[in-house]
Coordinates of C-alpha atoms (C1' of nucleotides) in Angstrom, one line a residue:
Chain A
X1 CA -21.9 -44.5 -41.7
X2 CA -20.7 -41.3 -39.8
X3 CA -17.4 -40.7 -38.0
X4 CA -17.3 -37.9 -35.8
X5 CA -15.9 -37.8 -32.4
X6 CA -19.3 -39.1 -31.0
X7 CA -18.0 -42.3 -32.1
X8 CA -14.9 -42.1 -30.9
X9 CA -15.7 -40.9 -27.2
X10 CA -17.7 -44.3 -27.7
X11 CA -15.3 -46.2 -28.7
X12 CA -12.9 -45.3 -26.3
X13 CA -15.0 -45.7 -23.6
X14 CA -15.7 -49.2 -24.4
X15 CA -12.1 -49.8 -24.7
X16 CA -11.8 -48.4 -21.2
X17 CA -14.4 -50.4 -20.5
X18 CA -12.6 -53.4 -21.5
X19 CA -9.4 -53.0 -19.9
X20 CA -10.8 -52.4 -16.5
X21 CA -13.9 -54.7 -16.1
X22 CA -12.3 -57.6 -15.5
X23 CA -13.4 -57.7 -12.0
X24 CA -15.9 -54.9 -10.8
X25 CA -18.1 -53.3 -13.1
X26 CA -16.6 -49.5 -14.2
X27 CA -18.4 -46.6 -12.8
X28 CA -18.9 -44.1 -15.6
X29 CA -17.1 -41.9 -12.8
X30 CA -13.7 -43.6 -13.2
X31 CA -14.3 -43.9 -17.4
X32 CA -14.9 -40.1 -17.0
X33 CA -11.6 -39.4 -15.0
X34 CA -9.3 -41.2 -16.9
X35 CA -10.4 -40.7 -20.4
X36 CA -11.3 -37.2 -19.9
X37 CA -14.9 -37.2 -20.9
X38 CA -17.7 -35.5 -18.9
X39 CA -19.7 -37.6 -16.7
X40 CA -23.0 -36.7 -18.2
X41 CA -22.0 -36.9 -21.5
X42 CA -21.1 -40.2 -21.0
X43 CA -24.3 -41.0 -19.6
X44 CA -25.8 -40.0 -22.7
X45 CA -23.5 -42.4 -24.6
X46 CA -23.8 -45.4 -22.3
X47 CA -27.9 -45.1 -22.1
X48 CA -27.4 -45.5 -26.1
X49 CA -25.3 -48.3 -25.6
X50 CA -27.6 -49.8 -23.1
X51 CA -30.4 -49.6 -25.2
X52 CA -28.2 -52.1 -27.9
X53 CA -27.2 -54.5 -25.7
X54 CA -23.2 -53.5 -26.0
X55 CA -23.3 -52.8 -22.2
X56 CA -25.3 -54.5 -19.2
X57 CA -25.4 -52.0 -15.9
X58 CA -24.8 -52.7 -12.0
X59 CA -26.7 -50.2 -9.9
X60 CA -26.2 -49.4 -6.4
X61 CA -22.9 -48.8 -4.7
X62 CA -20.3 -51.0 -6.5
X63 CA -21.8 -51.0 -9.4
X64 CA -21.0 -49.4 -12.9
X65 CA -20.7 -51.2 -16.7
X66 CA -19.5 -54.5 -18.2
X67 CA -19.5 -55.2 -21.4
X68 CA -22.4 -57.3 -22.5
X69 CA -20.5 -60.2 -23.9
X70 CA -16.9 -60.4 -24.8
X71 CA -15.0 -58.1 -26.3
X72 CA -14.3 -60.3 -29.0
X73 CA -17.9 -60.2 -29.5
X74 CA -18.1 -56.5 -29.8
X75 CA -17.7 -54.4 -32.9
X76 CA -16.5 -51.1 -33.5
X77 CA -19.5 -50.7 -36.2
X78 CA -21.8 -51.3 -33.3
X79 CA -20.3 -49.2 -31.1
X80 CA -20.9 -46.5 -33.3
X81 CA -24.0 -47.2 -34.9
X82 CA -25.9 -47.4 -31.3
X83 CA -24.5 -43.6 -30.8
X84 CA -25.2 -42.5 -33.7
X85 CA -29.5 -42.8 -33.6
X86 CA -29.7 -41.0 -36.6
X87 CA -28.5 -42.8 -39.6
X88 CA -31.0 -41.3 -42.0
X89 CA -28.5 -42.9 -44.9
X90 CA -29.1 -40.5 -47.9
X91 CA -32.1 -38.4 -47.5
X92 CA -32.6 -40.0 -50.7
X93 CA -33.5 -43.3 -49.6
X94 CA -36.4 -42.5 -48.3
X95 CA -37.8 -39.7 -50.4
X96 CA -39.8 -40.5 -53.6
X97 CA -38.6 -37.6 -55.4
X98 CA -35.5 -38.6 -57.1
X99 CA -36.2 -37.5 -60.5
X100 CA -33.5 -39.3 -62.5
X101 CA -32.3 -42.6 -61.8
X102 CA -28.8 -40.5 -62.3
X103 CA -29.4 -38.8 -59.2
X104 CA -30.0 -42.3 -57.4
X105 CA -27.0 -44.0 -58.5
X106 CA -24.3 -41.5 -57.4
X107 CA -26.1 -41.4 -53.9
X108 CA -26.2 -45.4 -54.4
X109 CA -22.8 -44.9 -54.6
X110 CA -21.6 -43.3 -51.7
X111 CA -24.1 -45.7 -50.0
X112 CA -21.6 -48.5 -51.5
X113 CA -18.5 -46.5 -50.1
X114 CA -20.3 -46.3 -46.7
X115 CA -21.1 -49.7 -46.5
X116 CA -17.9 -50.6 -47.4
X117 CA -16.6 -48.8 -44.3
X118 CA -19.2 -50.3 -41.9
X119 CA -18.2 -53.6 -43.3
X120 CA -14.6 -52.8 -42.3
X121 CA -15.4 -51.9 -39.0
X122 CA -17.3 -54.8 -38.7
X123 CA -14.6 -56.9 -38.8
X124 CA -12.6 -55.4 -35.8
X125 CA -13.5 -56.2 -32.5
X126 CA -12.8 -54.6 -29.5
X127 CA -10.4 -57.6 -28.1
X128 CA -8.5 -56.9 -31.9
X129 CA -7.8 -53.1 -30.9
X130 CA -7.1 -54.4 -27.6
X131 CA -4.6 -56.9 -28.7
X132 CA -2.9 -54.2 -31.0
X133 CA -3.0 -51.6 -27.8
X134 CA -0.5 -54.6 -26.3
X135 CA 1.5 -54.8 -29.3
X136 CA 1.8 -51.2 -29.3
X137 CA 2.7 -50.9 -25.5
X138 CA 4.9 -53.6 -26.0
X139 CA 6.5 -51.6 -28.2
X140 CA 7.1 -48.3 -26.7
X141 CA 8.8 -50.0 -23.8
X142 CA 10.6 -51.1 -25.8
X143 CA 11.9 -47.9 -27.2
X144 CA 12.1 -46.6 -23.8
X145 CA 14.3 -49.2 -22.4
X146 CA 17.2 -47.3 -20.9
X147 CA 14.2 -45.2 -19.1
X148 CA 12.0 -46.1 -16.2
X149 CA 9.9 -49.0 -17.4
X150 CA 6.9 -47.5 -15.9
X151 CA 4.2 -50.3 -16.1
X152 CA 1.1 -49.2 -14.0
X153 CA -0.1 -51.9 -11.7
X154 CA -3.7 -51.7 -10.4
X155 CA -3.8 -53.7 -6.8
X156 CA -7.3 -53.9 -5.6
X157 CA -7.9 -55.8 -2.6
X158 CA -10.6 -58.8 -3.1
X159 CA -11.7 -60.5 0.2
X160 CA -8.5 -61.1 1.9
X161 CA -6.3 -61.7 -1.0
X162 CA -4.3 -58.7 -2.5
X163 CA -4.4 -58.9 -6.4
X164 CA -2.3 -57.0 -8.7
X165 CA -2.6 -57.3 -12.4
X166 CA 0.0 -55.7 -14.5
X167 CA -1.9 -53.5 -17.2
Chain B
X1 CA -11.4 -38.5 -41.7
X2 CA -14.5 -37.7 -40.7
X3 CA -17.5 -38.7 -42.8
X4 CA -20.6 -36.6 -43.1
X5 CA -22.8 -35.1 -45.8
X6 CA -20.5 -32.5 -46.3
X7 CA -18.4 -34.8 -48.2
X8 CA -20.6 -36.7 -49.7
X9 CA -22.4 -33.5 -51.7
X10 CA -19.3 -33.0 -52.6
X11 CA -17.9 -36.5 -54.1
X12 CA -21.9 -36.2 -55.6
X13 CA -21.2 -33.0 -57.3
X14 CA -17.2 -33.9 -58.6
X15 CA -18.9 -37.1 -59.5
X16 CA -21.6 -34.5 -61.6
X17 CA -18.7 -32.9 -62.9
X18 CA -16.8 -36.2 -64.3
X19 CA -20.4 -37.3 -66.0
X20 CA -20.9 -33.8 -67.9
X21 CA -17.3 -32.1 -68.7
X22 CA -16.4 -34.1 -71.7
X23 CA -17.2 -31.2 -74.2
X24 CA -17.9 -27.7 -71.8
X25 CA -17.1 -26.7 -68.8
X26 CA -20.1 -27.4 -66.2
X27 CA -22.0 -24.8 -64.4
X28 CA -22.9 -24.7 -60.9
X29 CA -26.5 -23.8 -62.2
X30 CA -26.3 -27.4 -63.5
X31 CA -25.4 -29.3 -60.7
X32 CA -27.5 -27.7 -58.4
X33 CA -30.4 -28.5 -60.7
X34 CA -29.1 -32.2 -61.6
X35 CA -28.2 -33.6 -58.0
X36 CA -30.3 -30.8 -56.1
X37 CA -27.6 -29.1 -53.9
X38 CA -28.3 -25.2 -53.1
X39 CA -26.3 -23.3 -55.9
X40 CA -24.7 -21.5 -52.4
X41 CA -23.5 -24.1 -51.2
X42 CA -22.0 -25.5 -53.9
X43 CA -20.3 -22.2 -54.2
X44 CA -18.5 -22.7 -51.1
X45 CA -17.9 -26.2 -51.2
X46 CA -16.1 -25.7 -55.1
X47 CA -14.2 -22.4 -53.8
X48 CA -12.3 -25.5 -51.7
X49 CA -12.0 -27.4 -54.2
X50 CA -10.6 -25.4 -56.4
X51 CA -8.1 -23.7 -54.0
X52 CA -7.0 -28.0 -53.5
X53 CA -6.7 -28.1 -57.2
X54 CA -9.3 -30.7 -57.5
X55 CA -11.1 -28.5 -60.0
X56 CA -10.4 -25.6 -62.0
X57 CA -12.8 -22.8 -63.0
X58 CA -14.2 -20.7 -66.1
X59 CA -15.9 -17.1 -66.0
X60 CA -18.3 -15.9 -68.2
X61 CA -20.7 -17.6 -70.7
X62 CA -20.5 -20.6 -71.5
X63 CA -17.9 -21.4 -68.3
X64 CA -18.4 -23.2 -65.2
X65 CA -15.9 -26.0 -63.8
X66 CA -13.6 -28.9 -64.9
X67 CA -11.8 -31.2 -63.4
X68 CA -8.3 -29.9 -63.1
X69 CA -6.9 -33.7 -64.6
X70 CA -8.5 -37.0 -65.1
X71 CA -10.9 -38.7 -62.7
X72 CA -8.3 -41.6 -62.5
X73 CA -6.3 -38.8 -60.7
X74 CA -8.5 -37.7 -58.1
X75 CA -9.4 -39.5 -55.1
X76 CA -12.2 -39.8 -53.0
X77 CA -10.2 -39.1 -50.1
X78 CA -8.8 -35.5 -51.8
X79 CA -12.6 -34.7 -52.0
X80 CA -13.3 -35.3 -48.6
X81 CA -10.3 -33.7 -47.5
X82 CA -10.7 -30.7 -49.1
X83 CA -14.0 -29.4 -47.9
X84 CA -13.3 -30.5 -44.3
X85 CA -10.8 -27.8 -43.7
X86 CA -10.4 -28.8 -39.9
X87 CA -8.5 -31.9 -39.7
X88 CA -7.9 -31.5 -36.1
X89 CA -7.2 -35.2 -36.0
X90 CA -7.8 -36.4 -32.0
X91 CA -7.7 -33.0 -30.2
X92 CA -5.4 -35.3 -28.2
X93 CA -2.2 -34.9 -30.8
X94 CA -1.9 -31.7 -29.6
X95 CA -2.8 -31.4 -26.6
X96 CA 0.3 -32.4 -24.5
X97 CA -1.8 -33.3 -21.1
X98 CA -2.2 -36.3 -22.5
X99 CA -1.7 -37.6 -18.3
X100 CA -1.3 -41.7 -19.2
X101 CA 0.2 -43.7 -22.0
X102 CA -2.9 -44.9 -21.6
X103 CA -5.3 -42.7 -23.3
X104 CA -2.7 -41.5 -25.7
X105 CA -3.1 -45.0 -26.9
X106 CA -6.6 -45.4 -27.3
X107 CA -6.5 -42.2 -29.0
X108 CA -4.2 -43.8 -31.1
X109 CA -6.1 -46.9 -32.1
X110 CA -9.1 -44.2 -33.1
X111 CA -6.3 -42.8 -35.5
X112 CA -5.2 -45.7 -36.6
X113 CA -8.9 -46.9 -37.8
X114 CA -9.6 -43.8 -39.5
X115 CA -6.0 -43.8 -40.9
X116 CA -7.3 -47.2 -42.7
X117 CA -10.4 -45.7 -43.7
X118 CA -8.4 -42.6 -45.1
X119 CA -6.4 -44.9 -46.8
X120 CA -9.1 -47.0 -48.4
X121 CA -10.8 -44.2 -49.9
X122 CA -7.3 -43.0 -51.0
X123 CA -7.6 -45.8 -53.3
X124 CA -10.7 -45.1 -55.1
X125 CA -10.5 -42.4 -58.2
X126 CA -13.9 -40.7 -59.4
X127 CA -12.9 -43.1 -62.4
X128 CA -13.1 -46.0 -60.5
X129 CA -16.5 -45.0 -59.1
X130 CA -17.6 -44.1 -62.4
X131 CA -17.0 -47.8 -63.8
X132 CA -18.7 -49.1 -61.1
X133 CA -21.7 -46.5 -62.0
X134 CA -21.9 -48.4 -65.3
X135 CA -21.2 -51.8 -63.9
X136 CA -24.3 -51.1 -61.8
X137 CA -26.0 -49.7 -64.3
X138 CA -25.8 -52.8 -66.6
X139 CA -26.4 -54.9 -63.7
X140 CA -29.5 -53.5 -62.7
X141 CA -30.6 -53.3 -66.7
X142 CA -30.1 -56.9 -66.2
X143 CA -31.8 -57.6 -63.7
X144 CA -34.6 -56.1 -64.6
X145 CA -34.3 -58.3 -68.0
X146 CA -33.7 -61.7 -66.3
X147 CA -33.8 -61.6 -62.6
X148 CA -30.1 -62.5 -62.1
X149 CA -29.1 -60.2 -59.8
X150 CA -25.4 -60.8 -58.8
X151 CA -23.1 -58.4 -57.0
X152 CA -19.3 -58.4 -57.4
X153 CA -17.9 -57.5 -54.1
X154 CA -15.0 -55.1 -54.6
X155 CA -13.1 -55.4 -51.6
X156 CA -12.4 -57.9 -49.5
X157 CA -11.8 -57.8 -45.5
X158 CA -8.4 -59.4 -45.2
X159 CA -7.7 -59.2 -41.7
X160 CA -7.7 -55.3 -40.5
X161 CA -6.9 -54.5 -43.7
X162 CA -8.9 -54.1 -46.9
X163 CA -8.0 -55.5 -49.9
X164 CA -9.4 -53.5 -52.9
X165 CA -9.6 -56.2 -56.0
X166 CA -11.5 -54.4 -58.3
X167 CA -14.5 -52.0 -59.0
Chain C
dC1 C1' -23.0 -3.2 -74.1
dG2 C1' -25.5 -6.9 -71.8
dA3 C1' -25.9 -11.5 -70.4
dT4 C1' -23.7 -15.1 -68.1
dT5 C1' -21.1 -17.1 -64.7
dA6 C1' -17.5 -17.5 -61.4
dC7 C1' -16.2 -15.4 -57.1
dC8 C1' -16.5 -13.3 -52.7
dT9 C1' -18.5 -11.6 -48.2
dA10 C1' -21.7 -11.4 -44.8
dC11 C1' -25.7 -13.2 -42.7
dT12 C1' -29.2 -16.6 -41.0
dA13 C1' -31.6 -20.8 -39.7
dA14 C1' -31.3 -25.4 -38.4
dA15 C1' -28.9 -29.3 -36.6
dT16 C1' -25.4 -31.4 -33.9
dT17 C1' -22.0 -31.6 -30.4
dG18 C1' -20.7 -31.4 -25.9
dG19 C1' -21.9 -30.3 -21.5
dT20 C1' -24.7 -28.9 -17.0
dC21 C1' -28.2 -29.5 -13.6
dA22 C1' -31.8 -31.4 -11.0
dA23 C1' -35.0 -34.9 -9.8
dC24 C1' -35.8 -39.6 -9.5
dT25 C1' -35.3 -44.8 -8.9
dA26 C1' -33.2 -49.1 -7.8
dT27 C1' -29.9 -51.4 -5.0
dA28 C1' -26.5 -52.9 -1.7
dA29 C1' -24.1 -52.1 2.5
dG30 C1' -24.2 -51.2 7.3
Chain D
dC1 C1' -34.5 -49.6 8.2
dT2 C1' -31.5 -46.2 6.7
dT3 C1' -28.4 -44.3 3.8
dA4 C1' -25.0 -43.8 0.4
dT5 C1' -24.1 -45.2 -4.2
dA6 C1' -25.0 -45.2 -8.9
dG7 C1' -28.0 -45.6 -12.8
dT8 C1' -31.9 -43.1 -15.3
dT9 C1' -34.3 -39.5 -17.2
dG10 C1' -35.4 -35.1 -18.9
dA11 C1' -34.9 -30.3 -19.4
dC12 C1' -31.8 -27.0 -20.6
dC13 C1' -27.7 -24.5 -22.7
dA14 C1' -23.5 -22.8 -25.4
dA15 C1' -20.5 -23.6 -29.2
dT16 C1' -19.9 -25.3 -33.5
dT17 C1' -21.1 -27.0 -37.9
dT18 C1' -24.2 -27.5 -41.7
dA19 C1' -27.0 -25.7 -45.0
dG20 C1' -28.9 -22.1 -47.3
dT21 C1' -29.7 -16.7 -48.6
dA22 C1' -28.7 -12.3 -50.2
dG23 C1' -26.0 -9.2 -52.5
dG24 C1' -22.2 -7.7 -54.6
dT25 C1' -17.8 -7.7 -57.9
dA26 C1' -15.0 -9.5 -61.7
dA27 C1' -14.3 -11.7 -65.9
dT28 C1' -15.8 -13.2 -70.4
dC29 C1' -18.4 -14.0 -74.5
dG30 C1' -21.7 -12.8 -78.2

DNA sequence: CGATTACCTACTAAATTGGTCAACTATAAG
DNA sequence: CTTATAGTTGACCAATTTAGTAGGTAATCG
């Protein structure tokens, strides 16, 4: 298990991706402008996430990401597992050459810590940080009652209705 | 928190250090040889180390490095702090373009996970691992012996938040 | 003294991160 | 059919980090 900010461009993106797909698929253009990640560096993440299954694509004009399944079905572990290609776990694992069984254990062991870790972020899915995101934003209005409420609405226009979700 | 080999040579190598400083101090020499980590780099990643106060240091013959207090008193987390100098934490703490509420709070949900994390591996001493080294040990002595192969899990996933029983 | 070992600085090679660019392909809208 | 959109791929690049080397100084012990 690595966490670097590889992982976290990831995981934000998904999150992105899960606020906004509701509807239309996201372009990676929008993901880009309002997370403030390059375009192409996003296209490296998202062919990775492809290639796993997190994230099913929607080419031509319209088109962009959804998430695969629901987010509730979506871990953070996967997310960044599928970015991170190289998980080589020890170095040790794999080579013969570990003299002392010494040598193996206290690799074994930050194997153990690891996994413990990947097993945690196993457990949240990306509907859980999503549910917290509301808890939090419930919050800060809260602080900032006296002050503008701001909520953002997006209105998209859908056939000849006019929809506006509060976000 | 960010997890990468750097950290763990060096919860390997304090790990070395705990095993071997009962009577004299331990040499680099030693642990280079032992867990095969460059002498170099172990140089740079114990001049951390000791300017955290994880370890403290002996010249001349006969010296090398001890733990600076017991192994129930230093943390995994203290390790891996130490020899990642730049905590930069998001990039986006400082930054004050943070444009939306919106990506300060995904941002924040990326803290807030590694937060955990950095709080889970607060929680394990180089004592702790140490027991568990045996535990293992035994185990595996055991199953060798008579095939029954059981494995206590230590911590539990109790919601988003970990539960350490016991190691 | 001389051997040992920590300690320090500078340097280098390899890998990873983060990003750019260009060409290409599939698709949907007009 | 044409064209714009958008994904896909691959080559390439700069900055940073990781990992390791080389060479020296300082302290300490026998």
């Amino acid at each position: 298990m690595r966490l670097t900010t590889k992982g976290r461009y990831a995981v934000t993106a998904m999150l992105d991706l899960a606020l906004h797909s509701s509807e239309r698929p996201v372009s990676l253009a929008d993901i880009s402008q309002r997370q403030d990640i390059s375009l192409s560096y996003l296209e490296q993440l998202f062919s990775k996430l492809r290639r796993c299954n997190l994230v099913s694509s929607v080419r031509g004009p319209g088109g962009g990401y959804r998430l695969s399944r629901g987010g509730g079905d979506i871990f953070v572990a996967q997310i960044i597992d599928a970015v991170n290609d190289t998980f080589d776990a020890t170095g040790c694992g794999g080579k013969a050459d570990c003299q002392q069984g010494e040598v193996c254990l206290t690799h074994y062991l930050w194997c153990d810590l690891s996994d413990q870790i990947h097993g945690f972020l196993s457990a949240i899915s990306l509907s859980q940080l999503l549910e917290k995101r509301e808890v939090l934003t419930i919050a800060a209005r809260q602080d900032a009652r006296s002050d503008a409420g701001q909520r953002v609405p997006a209105i998209e226009i859908k056939g000849d209705t006019l929809l506006v979700t509060e976000i």
